[in-house]
PDB file of C-alpha atoms and ligand atoms in Angstrom:
ATOM      1  CA  MET Z 152      -7.087  -1.269  11.528  1.00  0.00           C
ATOM      2  CA  ASN Z 153      -7.110   1.896  12.132  1.00  0.00           C
ATOM      3  CA  SER Z 154      -4.822   3.708  15.395  1.00  0.00           C
ATOM      4  CA  ASP Z 155      -5.025   7.241  16.963  1.00  0.00           C
ATOM      5  CA  LEU Z 156      -3.058   8.213  14.694  1.00  0.00           C
ATOM      6  CA  PRO Z 157      -5.003  10.889  12.034  1.00  0.00           C
ATOM      7  CA  PHE Z 158      -5.150   8.110   9.608  1.00  0.00           C
ATOM      8  CA  THR Z 159      -8.082   6.015   8.363  1.00  0.00           C
ATOM      9  CA  MET Z 160      -7.022   2.216   6.953  1.00  0.00           C
ATOM     10  CA  ARG Z 161     -10.642   1.708   5.337  1.00  0.00           C
ATOM     11  CA  ARG Z 162     -11.990  -0.725   2.258  1.00  0.00           C
ATOM     12  CA  MET Z 163     -11.742   1.145  -1.290  1.00  0.00           C
ATOM     13  CA  GLU Z 164     -15.401   2.915  -2.447  1.00  0.00           C
ATOM     14  CA  PRO Z 165     -16.247   3.344  -5.485  1.00  0.00           C
ATOM     15  CA  ARG Z 166     -16.570   7.126  -4.662  1.00  0.00           C
ATOM     16  CA  ASP Z 167     -12.733   7.331  -3.576  1.00  0.00           C
ATOM     17  CA  LEU Z 168     -11.721   6.560  -7.685  1.00  0.00           C
ATOM     18  CA  PRO Z 169     -11.181  10.221  -8.748  1.00  0.00           C
ATOM     19  CA  ALA Z 170      -8.015   9.994  -6.412  1.00  0.00           C
ATOM     20  CA  VAL Z 171      -6.946   6.839  -6.216  1.00  0.00           C
ATOM     21  CA  LEU Z 172      -7.339   7.043 -10.708  1.00  0.00           C
ATOM     22  CA  ALA Z 173      -5.046  10.551 -10.182  1.00  0.00           C
ATOM     23  CA  VAL Z 174      -2.727   8.869  -7.402  1.00  0.00           C
ATOM     24  CA  ASP Z 175      -2.014   5.646 -10.169  1.00  0.00           C
ATOM     25  CA  ARG Z 176      -1.363   8.228 -12.996  1.00  0.00           C
ATOM     26  CA  MET Z 177       0.936  10.152 -10.775  1.00  0.00           C
ATOM     27  CA  VAL Z 178       3.224   6.963  -9.994  1.00  0.00           C
ATOM     28  CA  PHE Z 179       2.777   4.470 -12.528  1.00  0.00           C
ATOM     29  CA  THR Z 180       4.007   4.485 -16.862  1.00  0.00           C
ATOM     30  CA  ASP Z 181       0.860   2.421 -17.326  1.00  0.00           C
ATOM     31  CA  PRO Z 182      -2.017   3.171 -15.086  1.00  0.00           C
ATOM     32  CA  TRP Z 183      -4.976   0.874 -14.581  1.00  0.00           C
ATOM     33  CA  PRO Z 184      -8.225   2.730 -16.299  1.00  0.00           C
ATOM     34  CA  GLU Z 185     -11.189   3.332 -14.130  1.00  0.00           C
ATOM     35  CA  SER Z 186     -12.743   0.278 -15.730  1.00  0.00           C
ATOM     36  CA  VAL Z 187     -10.490  -2.298 -13.970  1.00  0.00           C
ATOM     37  CA  TYR Z 188     -10.892  -0.618 -10.569  1.00  0.00           C
ATOM     38  CA  ILE Z 189     -15.149  -0.836 -11.023  1.00  0.00           C
ATOM     39  CA  GLN Z 190     -14.500  -3.850 -12.567  1.00  0.00           C
ATOM     40  CA  GLU Z 191     -12.931  -5.460  -8.921  1.00  0.00           C
ATOM     41  CA  LEU Z 192     -14.639  -3.453  -7.115  1.00  0.00           C
ATOM     42  CA  TYR Z 193     -18.299  -4.321  -8.493  1.00  0.00           C
ATOM     43  CA  PHE Z 194     -18.007  -7.569  -9.627  1.00  0.00           C
ATOM     44  CA  ASN Z 195     -14.844  -9.497  -8.020  1.00  0.00           C
ATOM     45  CA  PRO Z 196     -16.083 -11.094  -4.916  1.00  0.00           C
ATOM     46  CA  LYS Z 197     -12.838 -12.531  -4.011  1.00  0.00           C
ATOM     47  CA  ALA Z 198     -10.854  -8.575  -4.694  1.00  0.00           C
ATOM     48  CA  TYR Z 199      -9.772  -6.460  -1.011  1.00  0.00           C
ATOM     49  CA  TYR Z 200      -9.157  -2.339  -1.964  1.00  0.00           C
ATOM     50  CA  PHE Z 201      -7.572  -0.386   0.643  1.00  0.00           C
ATOM     51  CA  VAL Z 202      -7.256   3.214   0.899  1.00  0.00           C
ATOM     52  CA  LEU Z 203      -5.278   5.380   3.273  1.00  0.00           C
ATOM     53  CA  GLN Z 204      -6.548   8.622   4.068  1.00  0.00           C
ATOM     54  CA  LEU Z 205      -5.719  11.816   6.177  1.00  0.00           C
ATOM     55  CA  ASP Z 206      -8.132  12.921   7.617  1.00  0.00           C
ATOM     56  CA  LYS Z 207      -9.355  14.435  11.254  1.00  0.00           C
ATOM     57  CA  PRO Z 208      -7.648  17.512  10.398  1.00  0.00           C
ATOM     58  CA  GLU Z 209      -7.262  19.092  12.857  1.00  0.00           C
ATOM     59  CA  GLN Z 210      -5.747  16.449  14.588  1.00  0.00           C
ATOM     60  CA  ALA Z 211      -3.277  16.199  11.728  1.00  0.00           C
ATOM     61  CA  HIS Z 212      -2.674  19.355  11.717  1.00  0.00           C
ATOM     62  CA  LYS Z 213       1.609  19.116  10.935  1.00  0.00           C
ATOM     63  CA  TRP Z 214       1.557  16.230   8.932  1.00  0.00           C
ATOM     64  CA  TRP Z 215      -0.649  18.405   5.993  1.00  0.00           C
ATOM     65  CA  ALA Z 216       0.695  22.167   6.769  1.00  0.00           C
ATOM     66  CA  TRP Z 217       4.766  20.626   6.992  1.00  0.00           C
ATOM     67  CA  ARG Z 218       3.528  18.379   4.058  1.00  0.00           C
ATOM     68  CA  THR Z 219       1.488  20.495   1.342  1.00  0.00           C
ATOM     69  CA  ARG Z 220      -0.108  23.180   3.321  1.00  0.00           C
ATOM     70  CA  SER Z 221      -3.648  21.468   1.805  1.00  0.00           C
ATOM     71  CA  ILE Z 222      -5.007  18.271   2.938  1.00  0.00           C
ATOM     72  CA  PRO Z 223      -5.265  15.713   0.070  1.00  0.00           C
ATOM     73  CA  GLU Z 224      -7.642  13.087  -0.544  1.00  0.00           C
ATOM     74  CA  LEU Z 225      -5.830   9.929  -0.340  1.00  0.00           C
ATOM     75  CA  LEU Z 226      -2.482   9.404   0.577  1.00  0.00           C
ATOM     76  CA  GLY Z 227      -2.583   5.857  -0.758  1.00  0.00           C
ATOM     77  CA  PHE Z 228      -3.875   2.187  -2.174  1.00  0.00           C
ATOM     78  CA  VAL Z 229      -3.632  -1.102  -2.178  1.00  0.00           C
ATOM     79  CA  GLY Z 230      -5.388  -3.638  -4.247  1.00  0.00           C
ATOM     80  CA  MET Z 231      -5.562  -7.315  -3.902  1.00  0.00           C
ATOM     81  CA  ARG Z 232      -7.122 -10.921  -5.140  1.00  0.00           C
ATOM     82  CA  VAL Z 233      -7.188 -14.856  -4.052  1.00  0.00           C
ATOM     83  CA  GLU Z 234      -7.494 -17.394  -5.985  1.00  0.00           C
ATOM     84  CA  LEU Z 235      -7.854 -20.725  -4.916  1.00  0.00           C
ATOM     85  CA  SER Z 236      -6.249 -19.849  -1.527  1.00  0.00           C
ATOM     86  CA  LYS Z 237      -3.403 -18.062  -3.065  1.00  0.00           C
ATOM     87  CA  GLY Z 238      -3.320 -14.179  -2.342  1.00  0.00           C
ATOM     88  CA  HIS Z 239      -1.676 -11.580  -5.596  1.00  0.00           C
ATOM     89  CA  ILE Z 240      -1.317  -7.993  -3.764  1.00  0.00           C
ATOM     90  CA  SER Z 241      -2.379  -6.431  -7.365  1.00  0.00           C
ATOM     91  CA  THR Z 242      -1.694  -2.677  -6.903  1.00  0.00           C
ATOM     92  CA  LEU Z 243       0.133  -0.518  -4.306  1.00  0.00           C
ATOM     93  CA  ALA Z 244       0.315   3.251  -4.280  1.00  0.00           C
ATOM     94  CA  VAL Z 245       2.003   5.497  -2.162  1.00  0.00           C
ATOM     95  CA  ARG Z 246       1.178   9.809  -3.142  1.00  0.00           C
ATOM     96  CA  PRO Z 247       4.452  11.504  -4.132  1.00  0.00           C
ATOM     97  CA  GLY Z 248       5.577  13.615  -2.053  1.00  0.00           C
ATOM     98  CA  TRP Z 249       3.906  10.982   0.822  1.00  0.00           C
ATOM     99  CA  HIS Z 250       6.842   8.540   1.030  1.00  0.00           C
ATOM    100  CA  GLY Z 251       9.239   7.262   3.371  1.00  0.00           C
ATOM    101  CA  PHE Z 252       7.743   7.703   6.204  1.00  0.00           C
ATOM    102  CA  GLY Z 253       5.877   4.169   5.827  1.00  0.00           C
ATOM    103  CA  PHE Z 254       2.547   4.879   4.566  1.00  0.00           C
ATOM    104  CA  GLY Z 255       4.135   2.377   1.849  1.00  0.00           C
ATOM    105  CA  GLU Z 256       4.311  -0.228   4.432  1.00  0.00           C
ATOM    106  CA  TRP Z 257       1.442   0.214   6.121  1.00  0.00           C
ATOM    107  CA  LEU Z 258      -0.716  -0.288   2.835  1.00  0.00           C
ATOM    108  CA  LEU Z 259       1.348  -3.864   2.401  1.00  0.00           C
ATOM    109  CA  LEU Z 260       1.294  -4.646   5.662  1.00  0.00           C
ATOM    110  CA  THR Z 261      -2.644  -4.389   5.644  1.00  0.00           C
ATOM    111  CA  ALA Z 262      -3.236  -6.396   2.175  1.00  0.00           C
ATOM    112  CA  LEU Z 263      -1.275  -9.004   3.921  1.00  0.00           C
ATOM    113  CA  GLU Z 264      -3.643  -9.381   7.144  1.00  0.00           C
ATOM    114  CA  GLN Z 265      -6.487  -9.497   4.902  1.00  0.00           C
ATOM    115  CA  LEU Z 266      -5.072 -11.852   2.704  1.00  0.00           C
ATOM    116  CA  ILE Z 267      -4.357 -14.639   6.401  1.00  0.00           C
ATOM    117  CA  GLU Z 268      -7.746 -13.472   7.098  1.00  0.00           C
ATOM    118  CA  ASP Z 269      -9.068 -14.682   3.768  1.00  0.00           C
ATOM    119  CA  GLY Z 270      -6.969 -17.719   3.946  1.00  0.00           C
ATOM    120  CA  SER Z 271      -4.646 -17.145   1.933  1.00  0.00           C
ATOM    121  CA  GLY Z 272      -1.557 -19.425   1.961  1.00  0.00           C
ATOM    122  CA  SER Z 273       1.028 -17.340   0.340  1.00  0.00           C
ATOM    123  CA  VAL Z 274       1.360 -14.155  -1.732  1.00  0.00           C
ATOM    124  CA  THR Z 275       2.267 -13.179  -4.876  1.00  0.00           C
ATOM    125  CA  LEU Z 276       3.226 -10.123  -6.273  1.00  0.00           C
ATOM    126  CA  GLU Z 277       4.849  -7.968  -9.674  1.00  0.00           C
ATOM    127  CA  VAL Z 278       7.546  -5.973  -9.597  1.00  0.00           C
ATOM    128  CA  ARG Z 279       9.472  -3.668 -12.217  1.00  0.00           C
ATOM    129  CA  VAL Z 280      13.265  -4.772 -12.118  1.00  0.00           C
ATOM    130  CA  SER Z 281      14.659  -1.455 -11.816  1.00  0.00           C
ATOM    131  CA  ASN Z 282      12.017  -0.410  -8.649  1.00  0.00           C
ATOM    132  CA  TYR Z 283      14.157  -0.722  -6.127  1.00  0.00           C
ATOM    133  CA  VAL Z 284      12.458   0.501  -3.106  1.00  0.00           C
ATOM    134  CA  ALA Z 285       9.930  -1.629  -3.496  1.00  0.00           C
ATOM    135  CA  GLN Z 286      11.676  -4.445  -3.992  1.00  0.00           C
ATOM    136  CA  ASN Z 287      13.217  -3.060  -0.878  1.00  0.00           C
ATOM    137  CA  LEU Z 288       9.635  -3.381   0.896  1.00  0.00           C
ATOM    138  CA  TYR Z 289       8.352  -6.735   0.055  1.00  0.00           C
ATOM    139  CA  SER Z 290      11.909  -8.282   0.572  1.00  0.00           C
ATOM    140  CA  LYS Z 291      11.245  -6.430   4.266  1.00  0.00           C
ATOM    141  CA  TYR Z 292       8.540  -8.964   4.340  1.00  0.00           C
ATOM    142  CA  LYS Z 293       9.571 -12.171   3.177  1.00  0.00           C
ATOM    143  CA  PHE Z 294       9.074 -11.849  -0.713  1.00  0.00           C
ATOM    144  CA  LYS Z 295      11.644 -13.937  -2.671  1.00  0.00           C
ATOM    145  CA  GLN Z 296      12.181 -13.749  -5.797  1.00  0.00           C
ATOM    146  CA  VAL Z 297      10.783 -17.233  -7.495  1.00  0.00           C
ATOM    147  CA  SER Z 298      11.263 -15.906 -12.183  1.00  0.00           C
ATOM    148  CA  ARG Z 299      11.954 -13.529 -13.831  1.00  0.00           C
ATOM    149  CA  LEU Z 300       8.806 -12.365 -16.507  1.00  0.00           C
ATOM    150  CA  SER Z 301      10.625 -10.853 -19.509  1.00  0.00           C
ATOM    151  CA  GLY Z 302       8.505  -7.500 -21.228  1.00  0.00           C
ATOM    152  CA  TYR Z 303       6.080  -8.021 -18.985  1.00  0.00           C
ATOM    153  CA  TYR Z 304       4.861  -4.101 -19.449  1.00  0.00           C
ATOM    154  CA  ARG Z 305       4.362  -1.913 -21.204  1.00  0.00           C
ATOM    155  CA  ASP Z 306       6.704  -0.173 -22.426  1.00  0.00           C
ATOM    156  CA  GLY Z 307       9.315  -3.515 -21.934  1.00  0.00           C
ATOM    157  CA  GLU Z 308      10.464  -3.940 -19.066  1.00  0.00           C
ATOM    158  CA  ASP Z 309      10.857  -6.711 -17.138  1.00  0.00           C
ATOM    159  CA  ALA Z 310       8.889  -8.147 -14.274  1.00  0.00           C
ATOM    160  CA  PHE Z 311       9.855  -9.836 -10.890  1.00  0.00           C
ATOM    161  CA  LEU Z 312       7.594 -11.919  -9.884  1.00  0.00           C
ATOM    162  CA  LEU Z 313       8.143 -12.598  -5.495  1.00  0.00           C
ATOM    163  CA  ARG Z 314       6.402 -14.476  -3.415  1.00  0.00           C
ATOM    164  CA  THR Z 315       5.905 -15.216   0.286  1.00  0.00           C
ATOM    165  CA  GLY Z 316       6.492 -18.229   2.315  1.00  0.00           C
ATOM    166  CA  PRO Z 317       3.695 -20.058   4.236  1.00  0.00           C
ATOM    167  CA  LEU Z 318       1.660 -17.634   5.964  1.00  0.00           C
ATOM    168  CA  ASP Z 319       2.235 -19.394   9.242  1.00  0.00           C
ATOM    169  CA  HIS Z 320       1.881 -18.500  12.682  1.00  0.00           C
ATOM    170  CA  GLY Z 321       5.576 -17.008  12.658  1.00  0.00           C
ATOM    171  CA  TYR Z 322       4.744 -14.906   9.752  1.00  0.00           C
ATOM    172  CA  GLN Z 323       1.741 -13.515  11.381  1.00  0.00           C
ATOM    173  CA  GLN Z 324       4.497 -13.007  14.467  1.00  0.00           C
ATOM    174  CA  LEU Z 325       6.013 -10.668  11.751  1.00  0.00           C
ATOM    175  CA  LEU Z 326       3.403  -9.112  10.986  1.00  0.00           C
ATOM    176  CA  SER Z 327       2.417  -8.356  14.835  1.00  0.00           C
ATOM    177  CA  LYS Z 328       5.981  -6.660  15.209  1.00  0.00           C
ATOM    178  CA  ARG Z 329       6.268  -4.943  12.790  1.00  0.00           C
ATOM    179  CA  ARG Z 330       2.887  -3.189  13.407  1.00  0.00           C
ATOM    180  CA  ALA Z 331       4.597  -1.958  16.265  1.00  0.00           C
ATOM    181  CA  LEU Z 332       6.774  -1.208  15.328  1.00  0.00           C
ATOM    182  CA  LEU Z 333       5.413   1.348  12.697  1.00  0.00           C
ATOM    183  CA  MET Z 334       2.732   2.923  14.313  1.00  0.00           C
ATOM    184  CA  GLU Z 335       6.095   3.647  16.989  1.00  0.00           C
ATOM    185  CA  LYS Z 336       7.403   4.957  13.567  1.00  0.00           C
ATOM    186  CA  LEU Z 337       4.824   7.283  12.413  1.00  0.00           C
ATOM    187  CA  LYS Z 338       3.834   8.181  16.047  1.00  0.00           C
ATOM    188  CA  ALA Z 339       7.272   9.586  15.946  1.00  0.00           C
ATOM    189  CA  TRP Z 340       7.004  11.399  13.169  1.00  0.00           C
ATOM    190  CA  GLU Z 341       4.138  13.468  14.553  1.00  0.00           C
ATOM    191  CA  LYS Z 342       5.475  14.615  17.405  1.00  0.00           C
ATOM    192  CA  GLU Z 343       8.175  16.283  15.057  1.00  0.00           C
ATOM    193  CA  GLU Z 344       7.958  19.802  15.574  1.00  0.00           C
ATOM    194  CA  VAL Z 345       6.541  21.581  12.452  1.00  0.00           C
ATOM    195  CA  ASN Z 346       8.037  24.882  11.323  1.00  0.00           C
ATOM    196  CA  LEU Z 347       6.197  26.441   9.135  1.00  0.00           C
TER     197      LEU Z 347
HETATM  198  C1  LIG Y 442       7.168   1.603  -3.118  1.00  0.00           C
HETATM  199  C2  LIG Y 442       6.438   2.610  -2.353  1.00  0.00           C
HETATM  200  C3  LIG Y 442       4.554   2.363  -1.873  1.00  0.00           C
HETATM  201  C4  LIG Y 442       6.616   2.863  -1.331  1.00  0.00           C
HETATM  202  O1  LIG Y 442       6.185   3.038  -0.119  1.00  0.00           O
HETATM  203  P1  LIG Y 442       6.337   4.252   0.855  1.00  0.00           P
HETATM  204  O2  LIG Y 442       5.782   5.452   1.423  1.00  0.00           O
HETATM  205  O3  LIG Y 442       7.345   5.284   0.054  1.00  0.00           O
HETATM  206  O4  LIG Y 442       7.469   3.371   1.355  1.00  0.00           O
HETATM  207  P2  LIG Y 442       7.792   3.211   3.559  1.00  0.00           P
HETATM  208  O5  LIG Y 442       7.806   4.004   3.838  1.00  0.00           O
HETATM  209  O6  LIG Y 442       6.867   2.378   3.732  1.00  0.00           O
HETATM  210  O7  LIG Y 442       9.066   2.478   2.954  1.00  0.00           O
HETATM  211  C5  LIG Y 442       9.299   0.506   3.300  1.00  0.00           C
HETATM  212  C6  LIG Y 442      10.577   0.289   2.845  1.00  0.00           C
HETATM  213  O8  LIG Y 442      10.477   0.268   1.715  1.00  0.00           O
HETATM  214  C7  LIG Y 442      11.952   0.639   1.678  1.00  0.00           C
HETATM  215  N1  LIG Y 442      12.369   1.437   0.813  1.00  0.00           N
HETATM  216  C8  LIG Y 442      11.331   2.929   1.094  1.00  0.00           C
HETATM  217  N2  LIG Y 442      11.971   4.127   0.253  1.00  0.00           N
HETATM  218  C9  LIG Y 442      13.366   3.752   0.376  1.00  0.00           C
HETATM  219  C10 LIG Y 442      14.463   4.309  -0.758  1.00  0.00           C
HETATM  220  N3  LIG Y 442      14.061   5.877  -0.795  1.00  0.00           N
HETATM  221  N4  LIG Y 442      15.146   4.026  -0.946  1.00  0.00           N
HETATM  222  C11 LIG Y 442      15.191   2.369  -0.637  1.00  0.00           C
HETATM  223  N5  LIG Y 442      14.225   1.440  -0.386  1.00  0.00           N
HETATM  224  C12 LIG Y 442      13.341   2.275   0.664  1.00  0.00           C
HETATM  225  C13 LIG Y 442      12.742   0.193   3.047  1.00  0.00           C
HETATM  226  O9  LIG Y 442      12.626  -0.778   2.423  1.00  0.00           O
HETATM  227  C14 LIG Y 442      11.364   0.718   3.504  1.00  0.00           C
HETATM  228  O10 LIG Y 442      12.242   0.032   4.999  1.00  0.00           O
HETATM  229  P3  LIG Y 442      12.809   0.747   5.592  1.00  0.00           P
HETATM  230  O11 LIG Y 442      11.822   2.028   6.485  1.00  0.00           O
HETATM  231  O12 LIG Y 442      12.414  -0.077   7.197  1.00  0.00           O
HETATM  232  O13 LIG Y 442      13.810   0.936   5.361  1.00  0.00           O
HETATM  233  C15 LIG Y 442       5.882   3.940  -3.054  1.00  0.00           C
HETATM  234  O14 LIG Y 442       7.542   4.430  -3.558  1.00  0.00           O
HETATM  235  C16 LIG Y 442       5.441   4.152  -4.119  1.00  0.00           C
HETATM  236  O15 LIG Y 442       4.165   4.493  -4.177  1.00  0.00           O
HETATM  237  N6  LIG Y 442       6.116   4.482  -5.689  1.00  0.00           N
HETATM  238  C17 LIG Y 442       5.241   4.131  -7.271  1.00  0.00           C
HETATM  239  C18 LIG Y 442       4.603   2.862  -7.312  1.00  0.00           C
HETATM  240  C19 LIG Y 442       5.462   1.795  -6.645  1.00  0.00           C
HETATM  241  O16 LIG Y 442       6.568   1.230  -7.239  1.00  0.00           O
HETATM  242  N7  LIG Y 442       3.394   0.672  -6.643  1.00  0.00           N
HETATM  243  C20 LIG Y 442       4.783  -0.944  -6.583  1.00  0.00           C
HETATM  244  C21 LIG Y 442       4.625  -1.663  -7.464  1.00  0.00           C
HETATM  245  S1  LIG Y 442       5.097  -2.938  -7.296  1.00  0.00           S
END
C-alpha cells in the first residue's frame, strides 16, 4: 500500500481525529461531527477509513517546504462502508493547498482496492451537483450517474448518486494501470526543483 514516496497511506486511527476533523471542516460545508467518526471507527466492522500523511520529513523536504514550510499532520482521508457486498464511499477529502497533485486520486484508488479486497461487487457514492472537480475524478474511475437526489445536502443542494460497474477483472486492471501512472506522476513531482 505504501510507496517509496515520503507519504504513508494507512488505516485511520482515533489519534487522527483532531486532524481529520480539522480538514473536514476546511473542505465541507456540512462536516461530520466527531461522533460519526467514532461510530465508524469503533462500532462498524464493515467501515474502512484511511489517511494519507506526509512523513519521513528528511525525504519530504521539497514537498513540505514547497507547499507550506511546515509539515501538516495529514494530507487527506477517505472512508467507506460495505453493506450486502456493496461498497459505498462515504467521504473523501484532501487538505486545501494540496489539491491537484494526485492525492485525491490516490485516496480513491485505495478505497476502491480495499472494497475489491473486501468482496464488494460495485461501489456507490454521492457528490454535489456543483462539485465538478470530484465528478471528474469519479468519471476517471468509471463512476456513472444513477440518479439525482433532490435536496440531499443540508443546504438544499442536490446530489448525484454515482455507481461503478462491476468491480471485475477488467476494472481491477484499470486500477493497476492508474496506480502505476499515478506513482510515476508523484515521483516526477518529487524530482521538480524547488526555489525557496
Ligand atoms: C475532490 C478532491 C478530493 C480531489 O482531490 P485532488 O487531490 O485535488 O485531486 P487529484 O489531484 O488527485 O486529481 C484527480 C482527478 O480529479 C480531477 N480534478 C482535479 N483537480 C481538478 C480541477 N481543478 N478541475 C477539474 N478536475 C480536476 C481530474 O479528473 C484529476 O485527474 P487528472 O489529473 O488526470 O486530470 C479534492 O478537490 C477535495 O478534497 N475537495 C473537497 C472535498 C470534496 O469535494 N470531496 C469529494 C466529496 S464527494
